[in-house]
Amino acid sequence: MNPDNLVQTTGEWLRATGPESDVVVSTRIRLARNHAAYPFTNRASPHQKAEIEAIVREKVAQVDSDRPLHFINISKLGQLDRQFLVERQLISRELANAEGPRAVVVDDREAVSIMVNEEDHLRLQVMRSGLALDEAWQDIDSVDDRIEQVFDYAFSDEFGYLTACPTNVGTGMRASVMLHLPALVLTKQIEKVFRALQKINLVVRGLYGEGSRASGDFYQISNQVTLGKSESAALTEIREVNRQIIEYERQARTLIIKETRQAIQDRVARALGTLQSATMMTSEETMELLSSVRLGVNVGLVTGLPITLVNELFLHTQPAHLQKLMGTQLDGEERNAARARYLRTRLKEAGPNPN
Amino acid sequence: MKCQKCTKAATMHITEVLPGDRFEELHLCEDCAQKVLFEVPKPLKSGSVSGEESDEFTPAKSACSSCGIKFVEFRNSGRLGCPNDYTEFRDELLPLLENIHGEIRHAGKTPRRSPKARAANGELLQLRKQLQVAVTREAYEEAARIRDRIRQLETS
Ligand SMILES: [Zn+2]
């Protein structure tokens, strides 16, 4: 499959159709798996990596699946296409920048993806809209069962699924929930919430931010422990924590509307106004303004703007997406102009109004 | 100053940060310092800081028979070389796993296929290593023999 086919759309997971999608953007579960009869990727020769890739192309990509699976050879892609797949969260930055034979298998709804020759031979991933840990687990569990028929997993009774890094050994499972928490950030409660999380061994990471700083008020919460805790126990833990954070965020939203309605209204209206009229727009500013607009839509301060569109704009204004949409390579300045133009056009079509 | 673990001169001075805001100063020679830095964290045993060369360091001897990685290399990179390393370095890994996960035994999904049915995988892993060695040595007849055996095992 050619990545160009994906440009005009977003994966279903980004469409804000799932449970709690006023706060939760998406749920993702990833499983690390390795072939029992090959050295791990970092110690495999190019020839051995090519053999792993061939098993995936000829067998794994052919397993029964609800939707057809497409095989994409990463080493044949240019830099822009690789970055494009990173922005869509179909592959990791590490896989994009690695060397040698590597690939990704993806279904056309972008719900399932399988990275090949990342740190582990296989990284299976399932994405869902909203808070949907159970559904995501059922999906990935069944994908895993089918792959197991054609790919001999490295597994020991004592240590579970064997992985290149001991931090993943056991279930090999990392479940992540991506949250949009603008009100907790505005009311400066976010630090407090995260300090509490670290005590129960969950990891918090800002989304899309290059460094440690989260941008657009997106945060990702994942489990850390993979050994000695079953998948369902880990999922229960992460579900409960997320329920709590969702509750805190909603309370904070109610509070700011009640106590500082005018200030929030002004903030949202300014954000929308800038997005509708600016002629140069950086990626960071876009994230920040869209975050305010997303909050505005969710608390009823903006009408006529579907959340799906706001989510789509977050994705489409990322550098590689923008260039693919414009059909040409753009440098930083040109990108800022193109981004502002794209935002103006899309928002004009929708015609939102601040309340 | 002499190294605290052997008789050579101490050239490395390491401050270890211990729980409860305590610190420990170590004065070591280059070799012993390397060992300490890549050692699996574990409680200091009393008497370990003697003049004797102690056996509690992971010795350089142990290289995985399947992929050739040494434990020290794993400590440097944080990545193991092959599935067999979990058997090969089991004793060294246990304290590390305990540290990371607070547990040392898997609880969770098990593949539906019986692992016994795939006993050939260990041998395959070894054969692939031998094949690589044979090819580098340009021992093509041997390589061909190994390749045949791999095919045989893969199809059985
Ligand atoms: Zn090994």
XYZ file of C-alpha atoms and ligand atoms in Angstrom:
512
model
C 0.000 0.000 0.000
C 1.110 3.529 -0.720
C 0.930 5.952 2.239
C -0.585 8.520 -0.162
C -3.892 6.642 0.116
C -4.150 7.676 3.748
C -3.587 11.403 3.346
C -7.166 12.654 3.074
C -8.430 10.610 6.021
C -7.694 9.938 9.659
C -7.646 6.576 11.359
C -10.957 5.668 12.954
C -9.369 5.986 16.359
C -9.046 9.744 15.892
C -12.693 10.361 15.049
C -13.918 10.930 18.601
C -16.656 8.330 18.326
C -15.618 6.235 21.326
C -16.625 6.343 25.000
C -15.657 9.439 27.055
C -14.296 11.157 23.966
C -14.781 14.610 25.466
C -11.653 13.803 27.501
C -10.171 10.601 26.069
C -8.799 10.782 22.547
C -7.754 7.180 22.091
C -6.801 3.855 23.599
C -3.843 1.907 22.316
C -2.505 -1.499 23.290
C 0.828 -2.760 22.082
C 2.309 -6.258 22.387
C 6.025 -7.011 22.009
C 6.711 -10.388 20.387
C 9.821 -12.145 19.094
C 10.585 -15.190 17.000
C 12.030 -18.011 19.092
C 14.571 -19.097 16.521
C 16.196 -15.753 15.705
C 18.423 -13.340 17.641
C 16.703 -10.102 18.669
C 16.722 -7.272 16.121
C 19.763 -5.469 17.540
C 21.830 -8.638 17.096
C 20.312 -9.956 13.913
C 22.225 -9.706 10.647
C 20.602 -7.852 7.733
C 20.003 -11.275 6.208
C 18.206 -12.537 9.307
C 16.104 -9.371 9.494
C 15.140 -9.943 5.877
C 14.065 -13.493 6.799
C 11.862 -12.154 9.607
C 10.416 -9.628 7.200
C 9.714 -12.398 4.682
C 7.852 -14.482 7.287
C 5.712 -11.450 8.029
C 5.068 -10.622 4.385
C 4.275 -14.185 3.364
C 2.481 -15.435 6.460
C 1.602 -12.829 9.077
C 0.154 -10.342 6.580
C -1.931 -13.213 5.174
C -3.650 -14.300 8.387
C -7.413 -14.098 8.557
C -8.409 -10.639 9.517
C -11.682 -8.728 9.549
C -10.111 -6.217 7.224
C -7.423 -6.699 4.595
C -3.867 -6.143 5.846
C -1.365 -4.123 3.840
C 2.390 -4.606 3.945
C 4.524 -1.449 3.777
C 8.273 -1.755 3.302
C 9.746 1.065 5.416
C 13.257 0.892 3.993
C 11.853 1.724 0.560
C 10.080 4.857 1.797
C 11.498 8.354 1.680
C 11.997 10.499 4.753
C 8.681 12.360 4.309
C 6.596 9.175 4.073
C 8.305 7.703 7.119
C 7.605 10.839 9.132
C 4.026 10.750 7.880
C 3.567 7.237 9.331
C 5.097 8.414 12.632
C 2.618 11.292 12.831
C -0.224 8.819 12.297
C 1.209 6.700 15.135
C 1.461 3.682 12.848
C 5.201 3.396 13.403
C 7.620 4.667 16.027
C 10.275 7.278 15.451
C 12.834 4.554 16.181
C 11.541 2.336 13.383
C 11.385 5.288 10.977
C 15.031 6.159 11.640
C 16.401 2.613 11.929
C 18.426 0.866 9.241
C 18.072 -2.388 7.371
C 14.993 -4.455 6.484
C 11.930 -3.243 8.371
C 8.249 -2.903 7.676
C 4.784 -2.211 8.979
C 1.571 -4.128 8.347
C -1.588 -2.070 8.648
C -5.307 -2.537 7.994
C -7.180 0.100 6.036
C -8.997 1.476 9.072
C -5.625 1.874 10.810
C -7.000 0.005 13.813
C -4.311 -2.682 13.661
C -0.658 -2.221 12.871
C 2.327 -4.520 13.181
C 5.815 -3.069 13.227
C 8.498 -5.432 11.977
C 12.139 -5.368 13.165
C 11.695 -2.592 15.662
C 13.389 -3.252 19.017
C 11.444 -6.526 18.981
C 10.715 -8.572 15.853
C 7.034 -7.725 16.114
C 5.204 -4.908 17.812
C 1.478 -5.508 17.429
C -0.696 -2.474 18.024
C -4.413 -1.850 18.208
C -5.974 1.628 18.347
C -9.490 2.566 19.410
C -11.345 5.819 19.761
C -12.089 6.945 23.328
C -11.610 4.869 26.464
C -11.950 1.312 25.190
C -9.420 -0.870 26.962
C -11.513 -4.049 26.928
C -12.387 -3.764 23.270
C -8.788 -2.976 22.355
C -7.599 -5.984 24.361
C -10.091 -8.312 22.680
C -8.928 -7.077 19.283
C -5.234 -7.478 19.952
C -5.635 -10.772 21.788
C -7.305 -12.264 18.750
C -4.758 -10.796 16.317
C -2.046 -12.257 18.554
C -3.713 -15.702 18.517
C -3.828 -15.726 14.745
C -0.225 -14.596 14.315
C 0.903 -17.252 16.752
C -0.248 -19.901 14.237
C 2.361 -18.764 11.730
C 5.107 -17.164 13.842
C 6.870 -19.107 16.628
C 6.892 -16.836 19.636
C 9.828 -16.788 22.050
C 8.129 -17.690 25.319
C 9.169 -19.218 28.622
C 6.865 -20.393 31.407
C 8.978 -18.509 33.900
C 9.403 -15.155 32.161
C 6.545 -15.111 29.646
C 7.027 -13.499 26.232
C 10.752 -12.847 25.856
C 11.745 -9.382 24.702
C 14.960 -7.602 23.786
C 14.609 -5.263 26.742
C 13.788 -6.771 30.159
C 11.421 -3.848 30.849
C 8.919 -5.455 28.446
C 9.308 -9.127 29.342
C 6.269 -11.048 30.607
C 3.083 -9.925 28.934
C 4.994 -7.632 26.578
C 1.941 -5.416 26.905
C 1.873 -1.635 27.027
C -1.612 -0.153 27.253
C -1.832 3.611 26.734
C -4.698 6.021 27.024
C -4.368 9.434 25.437
C -6.155 12.190 27.305
C -6.916 15.804 26.551
C -6.638 17.683 29.867
C -6.819 21.430 29.167
C -8.819 22.315 32.298
C -6.441 20.487 34.647
C -3.582 22.381 32.993
C -5.397 25.741 33.255
C -6.207 25.217 36.916
C -2.628 24.029 37.567
C -3.774 20.754 39.095
C -2.049 18.593 36.526
C 1.229 18.199 38.437
C -0.605 16.987 41.484
C -2.500 14.386 39.481
C 0.671 13.061 37.903
C 2.604 12.896 41.131
C -0.125 10.605 42.432
C 0.181 8.442 39.322
C 3.880 7.839 39.703
C 3.205 6.196 43.025
C 1.188 3.493 41.322
C 3.722 2.773 38.605
C 2.063 4.394 35.666
C 3.953 6.478 33.145
C 2.769 9.847 31.908
C 4.021 11.295 28.685
C 3.108 14.395 26.739
C 1.876 13.783 23.256
C 3.384 15.095 20.030
C 5.856 17.171 22.014
C 9.395 16.520 20.824
C 10.917 16.764 24.257
C 9.379 16.221 27.626
C 6.908 19.104 27.454
C 3.444 18.059 26.436
C 1.965 20.136 23.698
C -1.720 20.815 23.134
C -2.483 19.536 26.647
C -2.409 15.909 25.500
C -1.109 13.307 27.893
C -0.601 9.600 27.543
C -0.895 7.270 30.500
C 0.601 3.787 30.254
C 1.281 0.820 32.485
C 4.888 0.163 33.344
C 5.007 -3.318 34.838
C 4.820 -6.277 32.466
C 6.110 -9.131 34.617
C 4.082 -10.813 37.342
C 0.889 -8.957 36.537
C -1.682 -10.354 34.133
C -2.993 -8.343 31.205
C -6.415 -8.015 32.795
C -4.974 -6.862 36.141
C -2.882 -4.216 34.385
C -5.867 -3.079 32.331
C -8.092 -2.809 35.397
C -5.513 -0.647 37.123
C -5.140 1.702 34.205
C -8.909 1.855 33.645
C -9.569 2.916 37.221
C -6.914 5.605 37.161
C -8.295 6.968 33.912
C -11.829 7.064 35.273
C -10.522 9.196 38.102
C -8.603 11.577 35.868
C -11.608 11.942 33.547
C -13.668 12.856 36.595
C -11.079 15.433 37.755
C -10.897 16.981 34.293
C -14.684 17.284 34.061
C -14.851 18.849 37.508
C -12.151 21.317 36.517
C -14.082 22.170 33.336
C -17.247 22.809 35.325
C -15.314 24.925 37.788
C -13.662 27.198 35.229
C -16.966 27.715 33.421
C -18.674 28.572 36.674
C -16.022 30.849 38.095
C -14.193 32.316 35.134
C -16.655 31.986 32.305
C -15.754 35.289 30.689
C -12.041 34.636 30.726
C -12.514 31.182 29.174
C -14.933 32.542 26.622
C -12.398 35.165 25.649
C -9.618 32.604 25.430
C -11.645 30.308 23.189
C -12.891 33.124 20.964
C -9.375 34.499 20.531
C -8.029 31.061 19.690
C -10.702 30.506 17.093
C -10.266 34.011 15.693
C -6.524 33.566 15.306
C -6.928 30.187 13.607
C -9.483 31.703 11.211
C -7.415 34.698 10.244
C -3.661 34.244 10.801
C -1.401 34.028 7.757
C 1.559 32.332 9.465
C 1.173 29.578 11.999
C 3.753 27.383 13.722
C 3.017 23.820 14.711
C 3.283 24.664 18.435
C 0.907 27.612 18.253
C -1.563 25.524 16.282
C -1.561 22.831 18.961
C -2.081 25.388 21.682
C -4.934 27.200 19.933
C -6.666 24.017 18.780
C -6.501 22.781 22.358
C -8.445 25.854 23.523
C -10.945 25.398 20.715
C -11.374 21.718 21.579
C -12.083 22.702 25.154
C -14.529 25.343 23.891
C -16.445 22.784 21.826
C -16.594 20.350 24.732
C -17.970 22.892 27.214
C -20.446 24.351 24.730
C -18.671 27.640 24.087
C -18.328 26.919 20.372
C -21.062 25.571 18.129
C -21.009 24.286 14.586
C -17.612 22.659 14.859
C -17.520 18.846 15.145
C -14.867 17.410 17.483
C -13.925 15.038 14.661
C -12.796 17.997 12.599
C -10.784 19.467 15.475
C -9.029 16.105 15.958
C -8.349 15.907 12.251
C -6.807 19.384 12.239
C -4.378 18.358 14.986
C -3.134 15.586 12.701
C -3.288 17.349 9.353
C -1.255 20.346 10.521
C 1.721 18.172 11.511
C 4.685 18.842 9.182
C 4.646 15.660 7.084
C 0.860 15.636 6.728
C 0.827 19.235 5.632
C 3.426 18.579 2.952
C 1.595 15.500 1.683
C -1.684 17.436 1.585
C -0.037 20.255 -0.355
C 1.632 17.717 -2.577
C 5.056 19.317 -2.266
C 8.066 19.639 0.020
C 7.982 22.844 2.069
C 10.585 24.492 4.260
C 9.748 25.908 7.713
C 8.468 29.332 6.581
C 6.486 27.878 3.704
C 5.000 25.324 6.055
C 3.827 28.016 8.455
C 2.106 29.848 5.627
C 0.579 26.652 4.237
C -0.580 25.606 7.708
C -2.338 28.942 8.286
C -3.972 28.737 4.853
C -5.112 25.173 5.432
C -6.619 26.037 8.830
C -8.451 29.070 7.418
C -9.934 27.017 4.586
C -11.059 24.086 6.730
C -12.573 26.337 9.396
C -14.389 28.434 6.801
C -16.020 25.277 5.424
C -17.226 24.343 8.888
C -18.285 27.873 9.876
C -18.055 27.625 13.675
C -19.388 30.324 15.977
C -18.198 31.313 19.407
C -21.179 31.425 21.755
C 45.231 5.857 46.988
C 44.743 2.160 46.389
C 41.690 0.596 44.738
C 39.230 -0.679 47.322
C 38.770 -3.960 45.480
C 42.263 -4.855 44.297
C 45.841 -3.665 44.723
C 46.050 -1.314 41.752
C 45.948 2.470 42.087
C 42.527 4.009 42.406
C 41.845 6.364 39.506
C 38.041 6.424 39.554
C 36.066 8.011 42.342
C 32.388 7.124 42.298
C 29.660 8.509 44.488
C 26.757 6.116 44.774
C 23.416 7.580 45.731
C 21.699 5.264 48.186
C 18.104 5.345 49.426
C 17.361 7.901 52.146
C 19.722 10.609 50.864
C 22.776 8.610 51.865
C 25.902 8.461 49.777
C 28.724 6.018 49.409
C 32.147 6.941 48.087
C 34.027 4.344 46.087
C 37.665 4.644 45.086
C 38.547 2.127 42.417
C 40.944 1.306 39.628
C 39.708 1.513 36.044
C 38.930 -2.217 35.790
C 37.065 -2.563 39.046
C 35.152 0.637 38.343
C 33.917 -0.783 35.039
C 32.690 -3.859 36.853
C 30.909 -1.856 39.522
C 29.259 0.462 37.027
C 27.800 -2.380 35.017
C 27.056 -4.626 37.936
C 23.461 -5.602 38.625
C 22.336 -3.450 41.518
C 22.152 -5.483 44.680
C 22.526 -4.882 48.370
C 26.154 -4.556 49.386
C 27.294 -7.620 51.228
C 29.437 -6.996 54.229
C 33.028 -7.854 53.619
C 32.787 -7.334 49.875
C 35.156 -4.403 50.085
C 38.193 -6.460 50.927
C 41.486 -6.712 49.145
C 40.483 -10.046 47.617
C 39.445 -10.370 44.025
C 35.888 -11.441 44.668
C 33.743 -13.634 42.465
C 30.651 -11.523 42.822
C 31.400 -9.607 39.670
C 29.860 -10.937 36.528
C 32.868 -12.547 34.944
C 33.690 -11.851 31.336
C 33.569 -15.596 30.626
C 29.868 -15.838 30.139
C 28.918 -15.246 26.544
C 25.611 -16.595 25.258
C 26.201 -19.763 23.244
C 23.432 -18.805 20.826
C 24.128 -15.168 20.012
C 27.541 -14.497 21.555
C 26.490 -11.514 23.660
C 28.316 -10.970 26.957
C 26.458 -9.806 30.017
C 28.609 -6.681 30.129
C 27.457 -5.788 26.625
C 23.875 -6.096 27.770
C 24.606 -3.788 30.704
C 25.994 -1.233 28.288
C 23.209 -1.319 25.735
C 20.224 -2.380 27.825
C 19.245 -4.838 25.106
C 19.635 -8.606 25.200
C 20.851 -10.518 22.172
C 18.465 -13.439 21.853
C 15.696 -15.356 23.673
C 18.268 -17.803 25.059
C 19.840 -15.009 27.142
C 17.008 -15.317 29.658
C 18.285 -18.852 30.369
C 21.968 -18.100 29.951
C 21.983 -15.036 32.259
C 19.071 -16.049 34.461
C 20.913 -15.490 37.754
C 22.163 -12.081 36.736
C 18.764 -11.030 35.368
C 16.647 -12.015 38.366
C 17.650 -9.085 40.616
C 17.259 -6.725 37.684
C 13.744 -7.996 36.913
C 12.832 -7.725 40.571
C 14.008 -4.121 40.461
C 12.046 -3.215 37.360
C 8.817 -5.125 37.913
C 8.771 -6.010 41.591
C 8.070 -9.593 40.446
C 10.106 -12.327 38.833
C 7.527 -14.701 37.416
C 5.166 -14.337 34.479
C 1.458 -14.126 35.177
C -0.588 -13.668 32.054
C -1.263 -14.967 28.601
C 0.351 -18.190 27.426
C 0.604 -19.106 23.749
C -2.019 -21.633 22.741
C 0.589 -23.844 21.089
C 2.568 -26.109 23.341
C 6.104 -24.834 23.810
C 7.330 -28.445 23.806
C 6.217 -28.757 20.222
C 8.696 -26.072 19.401
C 11.698 -27.512 21.171
C 13.569 -27.233 17.881
C 13.735 -23.449 18.225
C 16.693 -23.502 20.595
C 18.648 -25.609 18.152
C 17.628 -23.367 15.275
C 18.904 -20.341 17.124
C 22.281 -22.037 17.606
C 22.430 -23.224 14.020
C 21.781 -19.711 12.717
C 24.749 -18.472 14.755
C 26.939 -21.295 13.433
C 25.814 -20.501 9.923
C 26.895 -16.887 10.292
C 30.286 -17.955 11.642
C 30.753 -20.457 8.826
C 29.898 -17.864 6.198
C 32.331 -15.326 7.674
C 35.038 -18.009 7.679
C 34.104 -18.799 4.076
C 33.574 -22.434 5.070
C 30.889 -22.895 2.450
C 30.546 -26.665 2.623
C 29.920 -26.468 6.327
C 27.526 -23.575 5.764
C 25.576 -25.648 3.259
C 25.335 -28.533 5.738
C 24.050 -26.189 8.454
C 21.561 -24.640 6.059
C 20.181 -28.087 5.180
C 19.740 -28.887 8.834
C 17.914 -25.564 9.378
C 15.528 -26.336 6.509
C 14.941 -29.808 7.899
C 14.070 -28.456 11.352
C 11.911 -25.670 9.975
C 9.731 -28.024 8.001
C 9.460 -30.752 10.647
Zn 21.939 -14.934 23.304
